[in-house]
mmCIF file of C-alpha atoms and ligand atoms in Angstrom:
data_model
loop_
_atom_site.group_PDB
_atom_site.id
_atom_site.type_symbol
_atom_site.label_atom_id
_atom_site.label_comp_id
_atom_site.label_asym_id
_atom_site.label_seq_id
_atom_site.Cartn_x
_atom_site.Cartn_y
_atom_site.Cartn_z
ATOM 1 C CA MET A 10 132.435 121.520 129.940
ATOM 2 C CA SER A 11 131.603 120.002 126.551
ATOM 3 C CA ARG A 12 134.295 117.751 125.143
ATOM 4 C CA ALA A 13 135.710 118.450 121.679
ATOM 5 C CA VAL A 14 134.491 115.756 119.294
ATOM 6 C CA ILE A 15 137.329 114.147 117.365
ATOM 7 C CA PRO A 16 136.446 112.651 113.964
ATOM 8 C CA LEU A 17 138.948 109.787 113.826
ATOM 9 C CA VAL A 18 140.113 106.969 111.568
ATOM 10 C CA ILE A 19 142.483 104.362 113.002
ATOM 11 C CA ASP A 20 144.750 102.563 110.516
ATOM 12 C CA THR A 21 146.002 99.444 112.210
ATOM 13 C CA ASP A 22 147.732 96.029 112.148
ATOM 14 C CA PRO A 23 146.218 94.260 115.196
ATOM 15 C CA GLY A 24 148.332 93.356 117.058
ATOM 16 C CA VAL A 25 147.861 93.255 120.806
ATOM 17 C CA ASP A 26 148.664 96.891 121.510
ATOM 18 C CA ASP A 27 146.540 97.836 118.511
ATOM 19 C CA ALA A 28 143.659 96.052 120.242
ATOM 20 C CA VAL A 29 144.234 98.156 123.357
ATOM 21 C CA ALA A 30 144.242 101.282 121.195
ATOM 22 C CA ILE A 31 141.037 100.384 119.372
ATOM 23 C CA MET A 32 139.300 99.610 122.676
ATOM 24 C CA LEU A 33 140.562 102.950 124.037
ATOM 25 C CA ALA A 34 138.993 104.791 121.116
ATOM 26 C CA ALA A 35 135.744 102.895 121.596
ATOM 27 C CA ALA A 36 135.757 103.839 125.291
ATOM 28 C CA SER A 37 136.340 107.538 124.634
ATOM 29 C CA PRO A 38 133.261 109.770 124.370
ATOM 30 C CA GLU A 39 135.195 112.428 122.462
ATOM 31 C CA VAL A 40 135.787 110.052 119.569
ATOM 32 C CA ASP A 41 133.634 109.906 116.468
ATOM 33 C CA LEU A 42 135.224 106.733 115.053
ATOM 34 C CA ARG A 43 134.443 107.037 111.363
ATOM 35 C CA ALA A 44 136.281 103.883 110.212
ATOM 36 C CA VAL A 45 139.036 101.425 111.023
ATOM 37 C CA THR A 46 141.342 100.581 108.134
ATOM 38 C CA THR A 47 143.760 97.687 108.217
ATOM 39 C CA VAL A 48 147.241 97.057 106.906
ATOM 40 C CA PHE A 49 149.758 94.221 106.900
ATOM 41 C CA GLY A 50 152.242 94.338 109.749
ATOM 42 C CA ASN A 51 152.371 92.300 112.935
ATOM 43 C CA VAL A 52 150.591 89.498 111.094
ATOM 44 C CA PRO A 53 149.295 89.201 107.516
ATOM 45 C CA LEU A 54 146.460 91.428 106.285
ATOM 46 C CA PRO A 55 143.696 88.792 106.505
ATOM 47 C CA ASN A 56 144.515 88.370 110.196
ATOM 48 C CA THR A 57 144.831 92.087 110.951
ATOM 49 C CA THR A 58 141.477 92.678 109.254
ATOM 50 C CA ALA A 59 139.690 89.848 111.063
ATOM 51 C CA ASN A 60 141.284 90.970 114.323
ATOM 52 C CA ALA A 61 140.150 94.573 113.902
ATOM 53 C CA ARG A 62 136.585 93.370 113.342
ATOM 54 C CA ARG A 63 136.698 91.081 116.377
ATOM 55 C CA VAL A 64 138.116 93.781 118.648
ATOM 56 C CA LEU A 65 135.414 96.230 117.528
ATOM 57 C CA ALA A 66 132.810 93.531 118.251
ATOM 58 C CA LEU A 67 134.361 93.036 121.702
ATOM 59 C CA ALA A 68 134.058 96.778 122.301
ATOM 60 C CA GLY A 69 130.435 96.751 121.206
ATOM 61 C CA ARG A 70 131.285 98.824 118.135
ATOM 62 C CA ASP A 71 130.736 96.471 115.231
ATOM 63 C CA ASP A 72 128.860 99.373 113.653
ATOM 64 C CA VAL A 73 132.217 100.948 112.757
ATOM 65 C CA PRO A 74 133.150 100.290 109.113
ATOM 66 C CA VAL A 75 136.307 98.247 108.575
ATOM 67 C CA ALA A 76 138.231 98.289 105.293
ATOM 68 C CA ALA A 77 141.334 96.335 104.362
ATOM 69 C CA GLY A 78 144.293 98.075 102.764
ATOM 70 C CA ALA A 79 147.790 97.146 101.754
ATOM 71 C CA ALA A 80 148.823 93.513 102.046
ATOM 72 C CA ARG A 81 152.510 94.399 101.572
ATOM 73 C CA PRO A 82 154.887 97.379 101.553
ATOM 74 C CA LEU A 83 155.170 99.909 98.698
ATOM 75 C CA VAL A 84 158.462 98.738 97.251
ATOM 76 C CA HIS A 85 160.352 95.881 98.943
ATOM 77 C CA PRO A 86 158.849 92.756 100.551
ATOM 78 C CA GLN A 87 158.152 92.889 104.292
ATOM 79 C CA ALA A 88 161.353 91.765 105.992
ATOM 80 C CA GLU A 89 159.914 90.628 109.294
ATOM 81 C CA ARG A 90 156.553 90.088 111.008
ATOM 82 C CA ALA A 91 155.867 90.059 114.742
ATOM 83 C CA GLU A 92 154.143 86.787 115.630
ATOM 84 C CA ALA A 93 156.739 86.300 118.372
ATOM 85 C CA TRP A 94 155.230 89.325 120.144
ATOM 86 C CA HIS A 95 151.578 89.129 119.137
ATOM 87 C CA GLY A 96 151.018 85.400 118.629
ATOM 88 C CA ASP A 97 150.384 83.591 115.356
ATOM 89 C CA ASP A 98 146.842 84.983 115.187
ATOM 90 C CA GLY A 99 147.958 88.509 116.139
ATOM 91 C CA LEU A 100 145.914 88.605 119.360
ATOM 92 C CA GLY A 101 148.004 86.472 121.675
ATOM 93 C CA GLY A 102 146.348 83.246 120.499
ATOM 94 C CA ARG A 103 142.992 84.487 121.788
ATOM 95 C CA ALA A 104 141.413 85.783 118.566
ATOM 96 C CA SER A 105 138.964 82.876 118.355
ATOM 97 C CA GLU A 106 137.772 83.606 121.914
ATOM 98 C CA LEU A 107 136.650 87.117 120.975
ATOM 99 C CA PRO A 108 133.145 87.773 119.625
ATOM 100 C CA GLU A 109 132.476 86.894 116.009
ATOM 101 C CA PRO A 110 133.193 89.846 113.711
ATOM 102 C CA GLY A 111 130.366 92.072 112.665
ATOM 103 C CA ALA A 112 129.701 93.220 109.120
ATOM 104 C CA GLU A 113 132.016 92.183 106.300
ATOM 105 C CA PRO A 114 134.819 94.613 105.476
ATOM 106 C CA ASP A 115 133.882 97.429 103.117
ATOM 107 C CA PRO A 116 134.713 96.091 99.634
ATOM 108 C CA ARG A 117 135.941 99.525 98.526
ATOM 109 C CA GLY A 118 139.145 98.989 100.489
ATOM 110 C CA ALA A 119 141.088 101.192 102.881
ATOM 111 C CA VAL A 120 142.234 103.979 100.567
ATOM 112 C CA ALA A 121 138.791 104.504 99.059
ATOM 113 C CA VAL A 122 137.106 104.425 102.473
ATOM 114 C CA LEU A 123 139.651 106.872 103.906
ATOM 115 C CA ALA A 124 139.033 109.162 100.919
ATOM 116 C CA ALA A 125 135.267 108.912 101.326
ATOM 117 C CA VAL A 126 135.481 109.723 105.047
ATOM 118 C CA LEU A 127 137.631 112.759 104.297
ATOM 119 C CA ARG A 128 135.422 113.936 101.451
ATOM 120 C CA GLU A 129 132.192 113.539 103.408
ATOM 121 C CA SER A 130 133.329 114.970 106.749
ATOM 122 C CA ALA A 131 132.061 118.384 107.746
ATOM 123 C CA GLU A 132 135.378 119.002 109.515
ATOM 124 C CA PRO A 133 138.959 117.806 109.153
ATOM 125 C CA VAL A 134 139.605 114.242 110.297
ATOM 126 C CA THR A 135 142.394 112.935 112.520
ATOM 127 C CA ILE A 136 144.096 109.800 111.199
ATOM 128 C CA ALA A 137 145.923 107.595 113.707
ATOM 129 C CA PRO A 138 148.124 105.089 111.847
ATOM 130 C CA ILE A 139 149.406 102.543 114.390
ATOM 131 C CA GLY A 140 151.111 100.185 111.958
ATOM 132 C CA PRO A 141 153.172 100.592 108.790
ATOM 133 C CA LEU A 142 152.343 103.795 106.863
ATOM 134 C CA THR A 143 151.605 102.109 103.541
ATOM 135 C CA ASN A 144 147.889 102.968 103.398
ATOM 136 C CA ILE A 145 148.554 106.582 104.313
ATOM 137 C CA ALA A 146 151.271 106.953 101.676
ATOM 138 C CA LEU A 147 148.884 105.490 99.099
ATOM 139 C CA LEU A 148 146.068 107.806 100.224
ATOM 140 C CA LEU A 149 148.305 110.874 99.826
ATOM 141 C CA ALA A 150 149.512 109.656 96.435
ATOM 142 C CA VAL A 151 146.074 108.889 95.014
ATOM 143 C CA HIS A 152 144.196 111.792 96.643
ATOM 144 C CA PRO A 153 146.590 114.729 97.183
ATOM 145 C CA GLU A 154 143.561 117.022 96.971
ATOM 146 C CA LEU A 155 142.271 115.542 100.253
ATOM 147 C CA ALA A 156 145.366 116.393 102.320
ATOM 148 C CA PRO A 157 143.773 119.668 103.574
ATOM 149 C CA ARG A 158 140.888 117.603 104.959
ATOM 150 C CA ILE A 159 143.213 115.715 107.301
ATOM 151 C CA ARG A 160 143.432 117.558 110.629
ATOM 152 C CA ARG A 161 146.577 115.701 111.621
ATOM 153 C CA ILE A 162 148.276 112.324 111.452
ATOM 154 C CA VAL A 163 149.275 110.830 114.810
ATOM 155 C CA TRP A 164 151.569 107.891 114.031
ATOM 156 C CA MET A 165 152.884 105.368 116.479
ATOM 157 C CA GLY A 166 156.264 104.563 115.005
ATOM 158 C CA GLY A 167 159.916 105.313 114.652
ATOM 159 C CA SER A 168 162.610 105.698 117.250
ATOM 160 C CA LEU A 169 165.349 108.276 117.717
ATOM 161 C CA GLY A 170 167.231 105.822 119.880
ATOM 162 C CA ALA A 171 167.299 102.031 119.869
ATOM 163 C CA GLY A 172 165.025 100.075 117.585
ATOM 164 C CA ASN A 173 162.920 97.018 118.445
ATOM 165 C CA THR A 174 163.166 95.176 115.136
ATOM 166 C CA THR A 175 166.806 95.864 114.417
ATOM 167 C CA GLY A 176 169.244 97.732 116.623
ATOM 168 C CA VAL A 177 168.163 100.980 114.998
ATOM 169 C CA ALA A 178 164.712 100.461 113.427
ATOM 170 C CA GLU A 179 161.272 100.426 115.005
ATOM 171 C CA PHE A 180 158.838 97.841 113.604
ATOM 172 C CA ASN A 181 156.287 100.086 111.847
ATOM 173 C CA ALA A 182 159.021 102.098 110.143
ATOM 174 C CA HIS A 183 160.995 98.949 109.320
ATOM 175 C CA CYS A 184 157.965 97.332 107.660
ATOM 176 C CA ASP A 185 157.756 100.079 105.035
ATOM 177 C CA PRO A 186 160.509 102.717 105.198
ATOM 178 C CA GLU A 187 159.509 104.176 101.821
ATOM 179 C CA ALA A 188 155.982 104.798 103.096
ATOM 180 C CA ALA A 189 157.356 106.374 106.267
ATOM 181 C CA HIS A 190 159.624 108.604 104.183
ATOM 182 C CA ARG A 191 156.661 109.737 102.076
ATOM 183 C CA VAL A 192 154.486 110.610 105.059
ATOM 184 C CA LEU A 193 157.148 112.139 107.302
ATOM 185 C CA THR A 194 159.088 114.273 104.837
ATOM 186 C CA GLN A 195 156.646 115.884 102.414
ATOM 187 C CA ALA A 196 154.831 118.322 104.628
ATOM 188 C CA ASP A 197 151.359 118.093 103.184
ATOM 189 C CA VAL A 198 149.771 117.166 106.529
ATOM 190 C CA PRO A 199 150.686 117.971 110.163
ATOM 191 C CA VAL A 200 152.272 114.861 111.653
ATOM 192 C CA THR A 201 152.852 113.878 115.256
ATOM 193 C CA MET A 202 155.195 110.891 115.554
ATOM 194 C CA VAL A 203 154.995 108.847 118.768
ATOM 195 C CA PRO A 204 158.262 106.886 118.901
ATOM 196 C CA LEU A 205 159.599 104.025 121.002
ATOM 197 C CA ASP A 206 161.613 106.569 122.971
ATOM 198 C CA LEU A 207 158.333 107.554 124.650
ATOM 199 C CA THR A 208 156.208 104.414 124.419
ATOM 200 C CA MET A 209 158.892 102.231 126.001
ATOM 201 C CA SER A 210 159.088 104.652 128.926
ATOM 202 C CA CYS A 211 155.509 103.964 130.071
ATOM 203 C CA PRO A 212 155.290 100.214 130.629
ATOM 204 C CA ALA A 213 151.962 98.830 131.891
ATOM 205 C CA GLY A 214 152.787 96.489 134.786
ATOM 206 C CA PRO A 215 150.946 93.766 136.725
ATOM 207 C CA GLU A 216 148.788 96.214 138.669
ATOM 208 C CA TRP A 217 147.671 97.940 135.484
ATOM 209 C CA ILE A 218 146.864 94.646 133.759
ATOM 210 C CA GLY A 219 145.128 93.349 136.904
ATOM 211 C CA ALA A 220 142.986 96.474 137.171
ATOM 212 C CA LEU A 221 142.072 96.150 133.488
ATOM 213 C CA ALA A 222 141.008 92.534 134.007
ATOM 214 C CA ALA A 223 138.978 93.451 137.095
ATOM 215 C CA GLY A 224 137.029 96.087 135.157
ATOM 216 C CA GLY A 225 134.571 93.619 133.690
ATOM 217 C CA PRO A 226 134.286 90.969 130.969
ATOM 218 C CA ARG A 227 135.607 93.198 128.182
ATOM 219 C CA GLY A 228 138.626 94.196 130.264
ATOM 220 C CA GLU A 229 139.179 90.582 131.239
ATOM 221 C CA ALA A 230 139.098 89.482 127.590
ATOM 222 C CA LEU A 231 141.592 92.208 126.656
ATOM 223 C CA ALA A 232 143.847 91.222 129.563
ATOM 224 C CA GLN A 233 143.794 87.642 128.254
ATOM 225 C CA VAL A 234 144.838 88.906 124.820
ATOM 226 C CA ILE A 235 147.758 90.723 126.511
ATOM 227 C CA THR A 236 149.076 87.560 128.240
ATOM 228 C CA HIS A 237 151.231 86.309 125.336
ATOM 229 C CA TYR A 238 152.595 89.834 124.717
ATOM 230 C CA ARG A 239 153.473 90.094 128.429
ATOM 231 C CA THR A 240 155.442 86.847 128.261
ATOM 232 C CA ALA A 241 157.313 88.137 125.225
ATOM 233 C CA PHE A 242 158.299 91.302 127.110
ATOM 234 C CA ARG A 243 159.479 89.222 130.075
ATOM 235 C CA THR A 244 161.563 87.058 127.760
ATOM 236 C CA ARG A 245 163.010 89.889 125.677
ATOM 237 C CA TYR A 246 163.448 92.614 128.265
ATOM 238 C CA GLY A 247 163.268 90.774 131.602
ATOM 239 C CA ILE A 248 160.421 92.980 132.822
ATOM 240 C CA ASP A 249 156.903 92.075 133.926
ATOM 241 C CA ALA A 250 155.227 94.871 131.978
ATOM 242 C CA VAL A 251 154.101 95.671 128.432
ATOM 243 C CA ALA A 252 154.414 98.732 126.220
ATOM 244 C CA VAL A 253 150.979 99.785 125.016
ATOM 245 C CA HIS A 254 152.667 101.666 122.158
ATOM 246 C CA ASP A 255 149.582 102.191 119.992
ATOM 247 C CA ALA A 256 147.298 103.223 122.843
ATOM 248 C CA VAL A 257 149.720 106.024 123.775
ATOM 249 C CA ALA A 258 149.482 107.389 120.242
ATOM 250 C CA VAL A 259 145.691 107.052 120.093
ATOM 251 C CA LEU A 260 145.348 108.842 123.436
ATOM 252 C CA GLU A 261 147.226 111.762 121.896
ATOM 253 C CA ALA A 262 144.905 111.659 118.892
ATOM 254 C CA ILE A 263 141.896 111.742 121.255
ATOM 255 C CA LEU A 264 143.305 114.343 123.670
ATOM 256 C CA PRO A 265 145.654 116.586 121.665
ATOM 257 C CA GLY A 266 148.467 117.899 123.818
ATOM 258 C CA THR A 267 148.618 114.878 126.130
ATOM 259 C CA LEU A 268 152.129 114.238 124.847
ATOM 260 C CA THR A 269 154.816 116.895 124.515
ATOM 261 C CA PRO A 270 156.155 117.107 120.972
ATOM 262 C CA THR A 271 159.512 118.454 119.861
ATOM 263 C CA SER A 272 159.551 119.901 116.336
ATOM 264 C CA MET A 273 162.250 118.417 114.124
ATOM 265 C CA ALA A 274 162.899 117.018 110.688
ATOM 266 C CA ILE A 275 163.014 113.238 110.397
ATOM 267 C CA ARG A 276 164.887 111.246 107.785
ATOM 268 C CA VAL A 277 164.096 107.593 107.127
ATOM 269 C CA ALA A 278 166.787 105.168 105.994
ATOM 270 C CA CYS A 279 165.392 103.575 102.821
ATOM 271 C CA ASP A 280 168.499 101.752 101.657
ATOM 272 C CA LEU A 281 168.747 97.966 101.941
ATOM 273 C CA GLY A 282 171.645 98.116 104.351
ATOM 274 C CA PRO A 283 171.728 97.366 108.081
ATOM 275 C CA ALA A 284 170.184 100.724 109.016
ATOM 276 C CA ARG A 285 167.075 100.225 106.870
ATOM 277 C CA GLY A 286 164.003 101.670 108.571
ATOM 278 C CA ALA A 287 165.924 103.887 111.007
ATOM 279 C CA THR A 288 164.240 107.237 111.696
ATOM 280 C CA VAL A 289 166.912 109.857 112.221
ATOM 281 C CA ALA A 290 166.409 113.372 113.608
ATOM 282 C CA GLY A 291 167.827 116.295 111.652
ATOM 283 C CA GLY A 292 168.284 117.414 108.079
ATOM 284 C CA ALA A 293 166.662 120.137 106.052
ATOM 285 C CA GLY A 294 163.233 118.616 105.582
ATOM 286 C CA PRO A 295 159.919 119.855 106.957
ATOM 287 C CA HIS A 296 159.392 119.389 110.642
ATOM 288 C CA VAL A 297 157.128 116.904 112.400
ATOM 289 C CA GLY A 298 156.205 116.894 116.083
ATOM 290 C CA VAL A 299 158.095 114.043 117.723
ATOM 291 C CA ALA A 300 156.470 113.180 121.068
ATOM 292 C CA LEU A 301 159.433 112.586 123.337
ATOM 293 C CA ASP A 302 157.942 113.616 126.668
ATOM 294 C CA ALA A 303 154.775 113.084 128.700
ATOM 295 C CA ASP A 304 153.515 112.468 132.214
ATOM 296 C CA THR A 305 153.736 108.733 131.578
ATOM 297 C CA ASP A 306 151.977 107.760 134.817
ATOM 298 C CA ALA A 307 149.075 110.016 133.876
ATOM 299 C CA VAL A 308 148.998 108.594 130.336
ATOM 300 C CA LEU A 309 148.776 105.004 131.604
ATOM 301 C CA ALA A 310 146.179 105.967 134.206
ATOM 302 C CA GLU A 311 144.012 107.729 131.626
ATOM 303 C CA ILE A 312 144.143 104.785 129.230
ATOM 304 C CA LEU A 313 143.196 102.382 132.046
ATOM 305 C CA THR A 314 140.399 104.584 133.369
ATOM 306 C CA ARG A 315 138.855 104.798 129.914
ATOM 307 C CA LEU A 316 139.232 101.085 129.175
ATOM 308 C CA ARG A 317 137.536 100.204 132.464
ATOM 309 C CA THR A 318 134.420 102.144 131.411
ATOM 310 C CA LEU A 319 133.794 99.385 128.852
ATOM 311 C CA GLY A 320 133.130 96.936 131.691
HETATM 312 O O1 RIB B 8 157.035 99.042 117.396
HETATM 313 C C1 RIB B 8 155.733 98.958 117.942
HETATM 314 C C2 RIB B 8 154.711 98.952 116.850
HETATM 315 O O2 RIB B 8 154.907 97.814 116.026
HETATM 316 C C3 RIB B 8 153.272 98.827 117.370
HETATM 317 O O3 RIB B 8 152.405 99.460 116.473
HETATM 318 C C4 RIB B 8 153.041 97.350 117.371
HETATM 319 O O4 RIB B 8 151.659 97.025 117.200
HETATM 320 C C5 RIB B 8 153.805 96.936 116.156
HETATM 321 O O5 RIB B 8 152.949 97.103 115.028
HETATM 322 CA CA1 CA B 9 150.479 98.304 115.608
#
C-alpha cells in the first residue's frame, strides 16, 4: 500500500527532544521535509539554529534548508530558558560531537522560507511547531493569504493539567503566550495541540534508550545527547525515563490519527501574573484538537522503530 506523502516543515528550538523529533522525521519515508525553521526557546536562537543543522547532518539530511526565525517572543522578554533540561548547548553538552553543520542557514529567515514553501507547494503543507509559536504567529500575521495552504498545525505545547515551567504553564506556551493565543484562538488553520497531559504519559525508559543506542552509530549519538536530559528527569521527577514530547507531536504530523484529539476551545493566559502561559480548556473561541489520548506504548514503539532505521 503506498504511503501518503506528507509535505512537512518543522519549527523547532533544539533541544534534546526536538533532536529526537527531527531524526524521526528524517527516518520516516512518508515525510517530504521541505524545511526546518528555528526559534528561540530551550536555548538562544544561535544555538537552536546550529543544533538543528547538526542534527540534520547527523541524520544524513543536510540537504534540508534551515532558516532562523524569532530570537525572542512577540511582546514580553522570555522569562525562562531550559538549559537545566537540555544542557548549555541545547543538546546535552554533546553538540560539538555531532557532525559539522551543512549549508549555512537560508538568509531569508524563517518566516520568508515558510511563506515560500507554502507558496510553492503543489499541496497544503503540515507545519509542526515544537517550540514557542512565535514564528507561526508572525507567519500568519505577515501572510494571512497563505493560511489556506497550511494543511494543519501540529503543535507540541500547552497543558490542561500541571505545567512544567510553572505550576500551570508548559514551556513552549510560557515562552510566548501571546503567540500561542494568536495561533490557538483565531481559527484560520486547523490546529492539533499535543500537550504535556499526553507527552508525560509516554516516558521512554532505559530499554527504549538502550535499543536506540544499539541501533547503530546515529542512534548511539542520539542516545548520548539524551543522557543529560535523562539525568534531569531523574532529578526532577525521580524516574529513569524521558518524555520525548516533540517526537510524539511529529509522529502525529507524519501519521495523522495516531493520537486521539478532543475538540475544545483553548484560552491562553497572557497576563503577567502567576498563571502566565497557562492553556485553559473552555470558552467561546474556535475549537482545536487537543490530543489527550493515544496507545502510548505503540507511539513509543513506532518512534523507536523508525529511529533505528537510521542505523
Ligand atoms: O514542554 C516541553 C517542550 O518544551 C518541548 O518542546 C521541549 O523541547 C521544550 O521546548
Ligand atoms: Ca522543543
